[in-house]
Coordinates of C-alpha atoms in Angstrom, one line a residue:
X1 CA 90.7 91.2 113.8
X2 CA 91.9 93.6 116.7
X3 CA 95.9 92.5 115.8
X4 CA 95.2 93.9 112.4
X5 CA 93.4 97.0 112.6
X6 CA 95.9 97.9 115.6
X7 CA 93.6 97.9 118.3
X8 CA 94.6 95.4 120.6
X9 CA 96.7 98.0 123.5
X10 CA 97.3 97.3 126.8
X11 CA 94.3 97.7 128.9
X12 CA 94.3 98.1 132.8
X13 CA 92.1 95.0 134.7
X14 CA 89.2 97.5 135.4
X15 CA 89.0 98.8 131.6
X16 CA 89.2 94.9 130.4
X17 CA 86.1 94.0 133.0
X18 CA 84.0 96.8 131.6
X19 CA 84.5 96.1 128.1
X20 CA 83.8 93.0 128.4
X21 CA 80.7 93.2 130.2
X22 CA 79.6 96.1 127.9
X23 CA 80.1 93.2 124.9
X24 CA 78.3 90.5 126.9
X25 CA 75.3 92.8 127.5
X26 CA 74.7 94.2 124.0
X27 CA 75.0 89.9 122.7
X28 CA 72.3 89.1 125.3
X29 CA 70.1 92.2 124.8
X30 CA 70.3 91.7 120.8
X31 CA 69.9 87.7 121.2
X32 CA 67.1 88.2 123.0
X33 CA 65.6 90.8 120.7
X34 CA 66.2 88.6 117.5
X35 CA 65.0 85.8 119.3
X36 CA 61.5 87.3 120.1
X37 CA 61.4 88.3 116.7
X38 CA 62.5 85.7 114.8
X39 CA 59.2 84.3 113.4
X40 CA 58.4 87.6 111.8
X41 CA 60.2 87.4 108.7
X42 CA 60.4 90.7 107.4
X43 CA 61.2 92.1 111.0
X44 CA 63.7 90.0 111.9
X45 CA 65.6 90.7 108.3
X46 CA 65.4 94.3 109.3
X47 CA 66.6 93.3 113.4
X48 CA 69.3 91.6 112.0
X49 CA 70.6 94.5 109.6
X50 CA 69.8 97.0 112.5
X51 CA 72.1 94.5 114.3
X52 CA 75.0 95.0 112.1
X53 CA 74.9 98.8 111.9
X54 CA 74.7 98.8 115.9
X55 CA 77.8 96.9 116.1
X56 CA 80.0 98.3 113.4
X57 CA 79.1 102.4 114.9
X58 CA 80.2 100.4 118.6
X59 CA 82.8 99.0 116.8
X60 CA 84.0 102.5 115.4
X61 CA 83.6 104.3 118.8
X62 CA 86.0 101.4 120.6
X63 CA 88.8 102.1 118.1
X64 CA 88.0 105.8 118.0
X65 CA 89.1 106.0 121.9
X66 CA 91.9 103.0 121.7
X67 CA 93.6 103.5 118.8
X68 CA 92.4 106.6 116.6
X69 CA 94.3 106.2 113.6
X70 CA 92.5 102.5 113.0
X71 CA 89.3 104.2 112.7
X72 CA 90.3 105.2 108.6
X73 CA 91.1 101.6 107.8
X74 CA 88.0 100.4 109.6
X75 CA 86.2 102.9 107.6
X76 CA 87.6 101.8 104.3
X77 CA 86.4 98.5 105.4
X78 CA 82.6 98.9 106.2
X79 CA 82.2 101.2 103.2
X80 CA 83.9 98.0 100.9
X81 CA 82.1 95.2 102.4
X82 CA 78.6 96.5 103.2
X83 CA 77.0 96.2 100.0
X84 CA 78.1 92.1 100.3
X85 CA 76.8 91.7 103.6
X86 CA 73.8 93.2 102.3
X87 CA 74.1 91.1 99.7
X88 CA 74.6 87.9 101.9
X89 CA 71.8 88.6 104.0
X90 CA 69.3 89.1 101.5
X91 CA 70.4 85.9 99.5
X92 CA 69.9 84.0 103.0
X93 CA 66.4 85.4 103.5
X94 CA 65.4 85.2 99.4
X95 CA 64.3 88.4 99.8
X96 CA 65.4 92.1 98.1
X97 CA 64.7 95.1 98.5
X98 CA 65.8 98.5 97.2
X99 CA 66.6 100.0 100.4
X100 CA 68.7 98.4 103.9
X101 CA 70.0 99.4 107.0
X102 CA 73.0 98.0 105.9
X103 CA 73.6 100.8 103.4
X104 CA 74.0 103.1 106.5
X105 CA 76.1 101.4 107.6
X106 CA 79.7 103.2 106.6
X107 CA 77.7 106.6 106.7
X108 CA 77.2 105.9 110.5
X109 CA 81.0 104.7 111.3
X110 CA 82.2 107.8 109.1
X111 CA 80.3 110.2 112.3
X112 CA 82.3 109.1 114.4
X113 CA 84.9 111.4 113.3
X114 CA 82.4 114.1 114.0
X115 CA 83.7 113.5 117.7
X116 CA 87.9 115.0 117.0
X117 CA 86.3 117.4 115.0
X118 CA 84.3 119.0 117.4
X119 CA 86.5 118.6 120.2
X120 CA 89.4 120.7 118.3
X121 CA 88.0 122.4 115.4
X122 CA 90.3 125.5 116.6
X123 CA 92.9 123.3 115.1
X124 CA 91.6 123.5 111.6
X125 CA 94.0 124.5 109.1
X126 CA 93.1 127.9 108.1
X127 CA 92.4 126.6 104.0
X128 CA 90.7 123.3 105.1
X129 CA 88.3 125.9 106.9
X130 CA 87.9 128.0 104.4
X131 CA 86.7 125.1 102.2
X132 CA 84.5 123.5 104.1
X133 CA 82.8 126.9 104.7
X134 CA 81.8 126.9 101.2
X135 CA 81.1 123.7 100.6
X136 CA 78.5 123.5 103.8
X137 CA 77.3 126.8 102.3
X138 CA 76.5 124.6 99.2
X139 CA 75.4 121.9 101.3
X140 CA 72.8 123.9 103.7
X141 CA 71.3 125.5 100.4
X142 CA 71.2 122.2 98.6
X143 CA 69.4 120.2 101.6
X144 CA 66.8 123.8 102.3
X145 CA 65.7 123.5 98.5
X146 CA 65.6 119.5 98.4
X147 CA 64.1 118.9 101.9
X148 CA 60.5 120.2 101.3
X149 CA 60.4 118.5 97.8
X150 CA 62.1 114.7 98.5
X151 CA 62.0 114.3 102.2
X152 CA 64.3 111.3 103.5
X153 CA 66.1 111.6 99.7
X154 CA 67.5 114.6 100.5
X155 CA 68.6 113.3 103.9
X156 CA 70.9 110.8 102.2
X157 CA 72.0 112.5 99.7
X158 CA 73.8 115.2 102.5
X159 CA 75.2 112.3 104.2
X160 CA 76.6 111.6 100.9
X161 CA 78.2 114.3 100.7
X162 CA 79.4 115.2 104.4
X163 CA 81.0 112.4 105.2
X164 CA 83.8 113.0 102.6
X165 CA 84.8 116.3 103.3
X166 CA 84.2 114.9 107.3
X167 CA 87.5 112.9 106.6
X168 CA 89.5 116.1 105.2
X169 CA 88.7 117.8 109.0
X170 CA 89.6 114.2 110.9
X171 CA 93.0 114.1 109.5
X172 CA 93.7 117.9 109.9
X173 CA 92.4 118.2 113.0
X174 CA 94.3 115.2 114.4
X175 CA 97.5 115.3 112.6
X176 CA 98.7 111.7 112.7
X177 CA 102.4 111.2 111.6
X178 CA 104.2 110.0 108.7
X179 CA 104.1 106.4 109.9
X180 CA 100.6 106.3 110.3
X181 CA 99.4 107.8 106.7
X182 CA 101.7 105.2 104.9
X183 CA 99.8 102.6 106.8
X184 CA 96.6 103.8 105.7
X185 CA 98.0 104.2 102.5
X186 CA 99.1 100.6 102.3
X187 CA 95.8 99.3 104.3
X188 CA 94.2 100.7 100.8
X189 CA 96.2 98.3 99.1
X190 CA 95.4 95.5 100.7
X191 CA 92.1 95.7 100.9
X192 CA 92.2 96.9 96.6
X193 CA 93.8 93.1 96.4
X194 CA 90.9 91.3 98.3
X195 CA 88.1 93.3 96.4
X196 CA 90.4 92.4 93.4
X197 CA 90.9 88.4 94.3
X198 CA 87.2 88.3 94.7
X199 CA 85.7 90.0 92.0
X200 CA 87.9 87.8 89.5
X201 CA 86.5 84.6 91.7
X202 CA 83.2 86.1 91.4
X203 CA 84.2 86.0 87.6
X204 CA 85.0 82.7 87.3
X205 CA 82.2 81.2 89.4
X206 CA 79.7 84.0 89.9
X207 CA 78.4 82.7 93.7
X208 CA 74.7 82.2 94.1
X209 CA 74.8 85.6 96.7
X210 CA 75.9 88.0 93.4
X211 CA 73.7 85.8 91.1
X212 CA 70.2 86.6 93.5
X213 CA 71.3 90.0 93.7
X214 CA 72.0 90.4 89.5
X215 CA 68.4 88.7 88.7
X216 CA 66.8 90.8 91.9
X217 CA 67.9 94.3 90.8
X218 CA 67.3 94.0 87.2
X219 CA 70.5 95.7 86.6
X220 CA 71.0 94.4 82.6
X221 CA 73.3 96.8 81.8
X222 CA 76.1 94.8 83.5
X223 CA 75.2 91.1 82.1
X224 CA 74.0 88.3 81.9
X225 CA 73.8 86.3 85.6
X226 CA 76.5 83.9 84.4
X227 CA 80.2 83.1 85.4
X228 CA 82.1 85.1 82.4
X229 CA 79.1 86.8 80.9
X230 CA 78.9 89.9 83.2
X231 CA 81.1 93.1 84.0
X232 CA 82.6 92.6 87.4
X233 CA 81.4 94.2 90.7
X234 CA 83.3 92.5 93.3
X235 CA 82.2 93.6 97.1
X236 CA 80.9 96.7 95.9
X237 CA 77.5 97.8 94.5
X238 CA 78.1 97.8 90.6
X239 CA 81.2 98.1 88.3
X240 CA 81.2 101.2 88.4
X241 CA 82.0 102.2 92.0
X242 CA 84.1 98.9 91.9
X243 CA 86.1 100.6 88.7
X244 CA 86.9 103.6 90.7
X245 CA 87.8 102.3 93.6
X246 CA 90.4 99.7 92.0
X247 CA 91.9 102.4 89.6
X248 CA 92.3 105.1 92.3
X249 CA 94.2 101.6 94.9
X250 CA 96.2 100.7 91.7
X251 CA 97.6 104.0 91.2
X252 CA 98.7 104.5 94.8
X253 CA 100.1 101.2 94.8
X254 CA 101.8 102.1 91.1
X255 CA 103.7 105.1 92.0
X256 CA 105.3 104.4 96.1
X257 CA 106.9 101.0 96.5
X258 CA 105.8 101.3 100.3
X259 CA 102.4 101.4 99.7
X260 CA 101.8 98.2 97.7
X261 CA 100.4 94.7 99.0
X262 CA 102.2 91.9 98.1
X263 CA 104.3 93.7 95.7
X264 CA 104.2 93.8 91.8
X265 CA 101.9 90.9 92.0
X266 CA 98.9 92.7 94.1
X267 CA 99.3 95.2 91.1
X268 CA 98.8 93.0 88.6
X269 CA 96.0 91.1 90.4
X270 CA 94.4 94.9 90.8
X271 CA 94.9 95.7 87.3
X272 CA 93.2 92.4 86.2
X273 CA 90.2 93.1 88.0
X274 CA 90.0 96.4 87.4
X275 CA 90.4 95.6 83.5
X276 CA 87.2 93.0 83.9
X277 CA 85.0 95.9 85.6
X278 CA 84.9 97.2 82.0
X279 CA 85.1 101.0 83.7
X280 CA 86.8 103.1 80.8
X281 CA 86.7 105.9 83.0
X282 CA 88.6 104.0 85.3
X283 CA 91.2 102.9 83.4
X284 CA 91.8 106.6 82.5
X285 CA 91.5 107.6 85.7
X286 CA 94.4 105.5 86.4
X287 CA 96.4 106.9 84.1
X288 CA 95.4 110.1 84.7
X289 CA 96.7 109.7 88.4
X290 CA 100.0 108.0 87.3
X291 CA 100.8 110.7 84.7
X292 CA 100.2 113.6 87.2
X293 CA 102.1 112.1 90.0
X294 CA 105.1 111.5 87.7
X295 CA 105.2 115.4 86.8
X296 CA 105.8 116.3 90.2
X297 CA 107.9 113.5 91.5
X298 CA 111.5 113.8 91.8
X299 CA 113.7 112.0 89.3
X300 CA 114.0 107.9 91.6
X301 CA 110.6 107.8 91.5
X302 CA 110.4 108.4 87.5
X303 CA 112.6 105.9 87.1
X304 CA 110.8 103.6 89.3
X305 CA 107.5 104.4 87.4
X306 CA 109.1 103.5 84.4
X307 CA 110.5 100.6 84.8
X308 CA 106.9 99.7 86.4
X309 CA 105.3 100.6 83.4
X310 CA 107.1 98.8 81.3
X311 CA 106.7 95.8 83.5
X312 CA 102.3 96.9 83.3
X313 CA 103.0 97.0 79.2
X314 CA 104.5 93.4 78.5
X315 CA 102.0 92.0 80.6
X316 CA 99.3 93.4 79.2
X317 CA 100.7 92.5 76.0
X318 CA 102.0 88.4 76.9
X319 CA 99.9 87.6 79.5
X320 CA 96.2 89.2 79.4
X321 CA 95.4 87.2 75.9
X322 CA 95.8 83.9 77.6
X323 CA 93.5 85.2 80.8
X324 CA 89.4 84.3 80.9
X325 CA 88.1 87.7 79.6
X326 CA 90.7 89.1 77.4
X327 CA 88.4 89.2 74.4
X328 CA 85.5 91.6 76.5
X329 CA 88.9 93.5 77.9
X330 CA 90.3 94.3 74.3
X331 CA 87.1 95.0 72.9
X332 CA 86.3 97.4 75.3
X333 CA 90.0 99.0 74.7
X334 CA 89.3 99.2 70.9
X335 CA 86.2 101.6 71.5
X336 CA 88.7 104.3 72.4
X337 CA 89.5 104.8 69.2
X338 CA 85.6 105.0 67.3
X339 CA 84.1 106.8 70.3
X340 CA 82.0 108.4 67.9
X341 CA 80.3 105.0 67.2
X342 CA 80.2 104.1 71.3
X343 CA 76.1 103.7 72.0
X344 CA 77.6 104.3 75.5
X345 CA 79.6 107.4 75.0
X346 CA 76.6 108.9 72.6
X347 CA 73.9 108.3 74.8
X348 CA 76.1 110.1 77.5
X349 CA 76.2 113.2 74.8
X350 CA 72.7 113.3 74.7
X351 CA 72.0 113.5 78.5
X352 CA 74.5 116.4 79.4
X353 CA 72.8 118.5 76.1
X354 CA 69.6 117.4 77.7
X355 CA 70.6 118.0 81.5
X356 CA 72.3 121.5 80.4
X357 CA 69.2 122.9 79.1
X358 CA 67.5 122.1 82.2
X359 CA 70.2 124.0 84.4
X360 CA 69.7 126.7 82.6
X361 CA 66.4 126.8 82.9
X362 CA 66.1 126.5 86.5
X363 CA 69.3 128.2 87.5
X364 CA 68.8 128.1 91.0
X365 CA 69.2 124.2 91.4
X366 CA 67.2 121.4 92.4
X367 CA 68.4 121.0 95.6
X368 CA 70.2 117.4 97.3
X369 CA 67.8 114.6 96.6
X370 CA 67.2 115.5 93.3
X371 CA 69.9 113.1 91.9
X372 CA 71.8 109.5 93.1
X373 CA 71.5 107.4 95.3
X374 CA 69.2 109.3 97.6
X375 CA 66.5 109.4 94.5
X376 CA 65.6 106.2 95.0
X377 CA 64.1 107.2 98.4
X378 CA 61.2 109.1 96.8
X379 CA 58.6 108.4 94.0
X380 CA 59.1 111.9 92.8
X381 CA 58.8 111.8 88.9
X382 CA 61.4 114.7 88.4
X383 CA 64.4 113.1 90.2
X384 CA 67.2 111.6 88.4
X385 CA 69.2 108.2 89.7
X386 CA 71.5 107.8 87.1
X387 CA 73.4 111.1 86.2
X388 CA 76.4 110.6 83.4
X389 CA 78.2 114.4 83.9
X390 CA 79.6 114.9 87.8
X391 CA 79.8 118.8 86.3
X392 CA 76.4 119.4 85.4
X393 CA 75.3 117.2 88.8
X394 CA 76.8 120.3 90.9
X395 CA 75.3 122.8 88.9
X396 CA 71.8 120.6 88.7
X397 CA 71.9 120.3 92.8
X398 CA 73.2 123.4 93.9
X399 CA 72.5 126.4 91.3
X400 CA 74.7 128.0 89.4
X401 CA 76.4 130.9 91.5
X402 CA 76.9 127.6 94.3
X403 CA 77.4 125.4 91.5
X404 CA 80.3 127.4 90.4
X405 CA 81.7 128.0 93.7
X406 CA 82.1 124.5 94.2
X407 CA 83.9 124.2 91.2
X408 CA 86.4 127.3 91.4
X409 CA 87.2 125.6 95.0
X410 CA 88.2 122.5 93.3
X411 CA 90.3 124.6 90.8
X412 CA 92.1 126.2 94.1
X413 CA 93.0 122.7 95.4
X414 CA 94.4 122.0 91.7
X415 CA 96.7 125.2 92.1
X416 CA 97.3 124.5 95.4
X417 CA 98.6 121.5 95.3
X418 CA 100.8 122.1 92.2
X419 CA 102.3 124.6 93.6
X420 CA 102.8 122.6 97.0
X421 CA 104.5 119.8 95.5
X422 CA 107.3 121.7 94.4
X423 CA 108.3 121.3 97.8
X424 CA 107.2 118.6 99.4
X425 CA 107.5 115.4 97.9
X426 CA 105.9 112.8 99.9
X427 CA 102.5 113.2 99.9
X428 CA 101.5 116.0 97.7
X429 CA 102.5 114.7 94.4
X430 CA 100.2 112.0 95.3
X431 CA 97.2 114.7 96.8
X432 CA 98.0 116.5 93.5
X433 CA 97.1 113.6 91.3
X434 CA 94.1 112.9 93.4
X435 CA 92.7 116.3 92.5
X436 CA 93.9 115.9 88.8
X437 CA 91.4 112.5 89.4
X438 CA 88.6 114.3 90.6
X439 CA 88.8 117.0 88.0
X440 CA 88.8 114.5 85.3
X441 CA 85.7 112.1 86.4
X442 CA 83.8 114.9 87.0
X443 CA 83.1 114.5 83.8
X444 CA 81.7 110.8 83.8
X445 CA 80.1 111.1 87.3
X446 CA 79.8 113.1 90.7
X447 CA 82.7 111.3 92.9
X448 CA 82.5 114.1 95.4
X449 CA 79.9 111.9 97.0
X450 CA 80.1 108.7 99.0
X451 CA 82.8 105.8 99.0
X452 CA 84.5 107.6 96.0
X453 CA 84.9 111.2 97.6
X454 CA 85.4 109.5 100.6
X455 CA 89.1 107.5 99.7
X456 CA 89.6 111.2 97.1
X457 CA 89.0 113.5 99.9
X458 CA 91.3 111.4 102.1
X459 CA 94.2 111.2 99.4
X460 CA 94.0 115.0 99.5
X461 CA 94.2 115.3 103.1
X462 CA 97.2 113.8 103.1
X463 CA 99.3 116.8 101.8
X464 CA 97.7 119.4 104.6
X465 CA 99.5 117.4 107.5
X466 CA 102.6 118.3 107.8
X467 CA 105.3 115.9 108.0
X468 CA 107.3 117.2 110.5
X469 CA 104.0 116.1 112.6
X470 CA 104.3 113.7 115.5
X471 CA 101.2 113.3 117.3
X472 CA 99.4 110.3 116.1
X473 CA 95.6 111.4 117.1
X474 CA 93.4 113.3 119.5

């Protein structure tokens, strides 16, 4: 595990003794604790997932101080595989619940980066600061207005949003080189191709792990619990986040030849997957990427992208028909042109008519806990889990005048980065299309906020580095 994430240096004998006693300590202290425990059921469930988050944040810290530019990949990591282990664990102990440490879990690794941050924020790039001046404007009004009126909610929700913008600072502020951002880059792809591998074995087979956690969470909308009766999920919470997160790898592994895994077959495994979430904004999302990287490419990588699409076309044409899903896949496609007669797309018409009357009603916002994830901390009758329009979710949270500021700062990036990638032609075509990505899903979802602004945010980071740079962390 250290050989691949990079952080395997050389140590001297002294640093090797005390990391190695530090390790043996924390097993015997945590053995022990889980140990005295262990007949309590539901206490040892939550010892156990404590367990995990205490190791992954030591984890974080170890590569944070050895081998800084590992900490991204790591991050990328935790925030895929988290919801499985949560998933494991619960399976093993037949019991679910709506909430878990584990969920934490990439939030906590994510602070880490507070630490470079800190320690140099004199080093901030004069835009990035100006940015995240507004946006923890936002964020400090948001959490004020939601703190009093959902508690903990509101909490998680600011975590939710802080730790994507915290990566736009890390990579600023410590300025790794060229070498280092097409690793992280191609780490992306590699792990797209596992979350892809497994979700079309969880497909096929559906393991009894998924299958508890499908019947447990009453989530209906994706399924029935049966292998090829369901929209897949993969390692991640729901299709949806799993949609995302394969059309955003797919299309950084579509448009730079170095930053594909295992070629033009990991894109083709990525596009299957990604076709058997059932995500139509996904799927546009990927092309919305592709398109907007091509206008500001130069000419070898147009051709490349050609050529690659045409290769994308044929197989989607010869070789999806005789794959296990192709009927759900093509159905799903054929919606695209009634959308008119989509329940789905309808009942999203509805809610942003519905949710637009209620901005404007209470112009001043609800405040961070009002909406996502963090809603299902509270019992609050007037908070909203599910929320169809990213748009209206700023407005909803932060009032207009914030709401809007938000927005006109996403605009900026747009321009920016346009105008950027005239230029420079390694990373921000690619920042540029991220943006272009962001702009667009706002209008399905709020991806500002957790795993997908996380892996956005970072995209965009890329093109405020410059290239010339040489120092590989602080």
């Amino acid at each position: 595990m250290e050989r691949i994430f990079g952080i395997s240096g050389t140590r001297t004998a002294m640093g090797r003794l005390l990391y190695r006693l530090l390790v043996l300590a924390c097993v015997i202290v945590l053995g022990a604790m889980v140990g005295i425990v262990g007949s309590i059921g539901s206490l040892h469930i939550r010892l156990l997932e404590f367990t995990l988050l205490f190791l992954s944040v030591m984890m974080a810290l170890h590569i944070y101080f050895k081998r800084p530019h590992a900490l991204v990949p790591y991050s990328l990591l935790m925030w895929v595989m988290s919801p499985e282990m949560r998933r494991l664990l619960d399976w093993s102990f037949q019991s679910y619940t709506n909430t878990s440490i584990i969920s934490l879990i990439p939030y906590c690794i994510s602070l880490v980066m507070l630490i470079p941050i800190i320690k140099n924020i004199k080093q901030l790039e004069r835009r990035i600061g100006l940015l995240l001046k507004i946006m923890g404007v936002a964020l400090i009004y948001g959490f004020g207005v939601g703190f009093l009126k959902y508690g903990f909610s509101s909490v998680f929700d600011l975590l939710n949003y802080v730790v994507p913008f915290l990566v736009l600072a890390y990579v600023n502020v410590c300025r790794f080189d060229q070498d280092v951002r097409d690793k992280w880059l191609r780490s992306l792809g590699y792990l797209a191709v596992i979350v892809a591998a497994y979700g079309i074995y969880q497909y096929l087979a559906l393991p009894p792990w998924d299958k508890f956690w499908m019947i447990s969470s009453e989530m209906k909308s994706i399924g029935l619990p049966e292998p090829q009766k369901f929209r897949v999920f993969s390692l991640l919470n729901s299709p949806g986040p799993a949609g995302v997160f394969l059309s955003l790898a797919l299309a950084v592994m579509t448009v730079q030849k170095r930053w594909r895994a295992f070629g033009v077959v990991g894109i083709l495994i990525v596009a299957f997957a990604l076709l058997l979430t059932l995500v139509r904004v996904g799927w546009i999302a990927y092309a919305v990427m592709v398109v907007a990287y091509f206008i500001r490419s130069h000419l070898k990588s147009k051709m490349q992208l050609l050529m690659l699409g045409i290769v994308i076309v044929l197989a989607y044409q010869f070789l999806l028909p005789v794959l296990p899903g192709s009927s759900q896949v093509t159905s799903r496609i054929d919606t695209f042109g009634s959308l008119e007669d989509d329940h789905s797309f309808n009942e999203r018409l509805l809610f942003s008519t519905h949710i637009f009357s209620a901005v404007m009603a209470n112009p001043v916002g609800m405040g961070l806990g009002s909406s996502g994830l963090g809603a299902k901390l509270t019992q609050n009758s007037d908070t909203l889990v599910a929320f169809d329009n990213g748009y209206l979710n700023i407005f909803y949270t932060f009032g207009l005048p914030l709401g809007l500021a938000v927005v006109i700062l996403l605009v900026y990036l747009f321009v920016y980065l346009y105008k950027s990638s005239r230029t420079e032609k390694v990373y921000s075509p690619l920042s540029f299309a991220a943006i272009s990505a962001v702009l667009f899903l706002l209008m399905a979802s709020n991806i500002l906020s957790g795993f997908s602004g996380f892996i956005l945010l970072l995209i965009i980071s890329l093109a405020y580095v410059p290239t010339s740079s040489n120092r590989e962390g602080i």
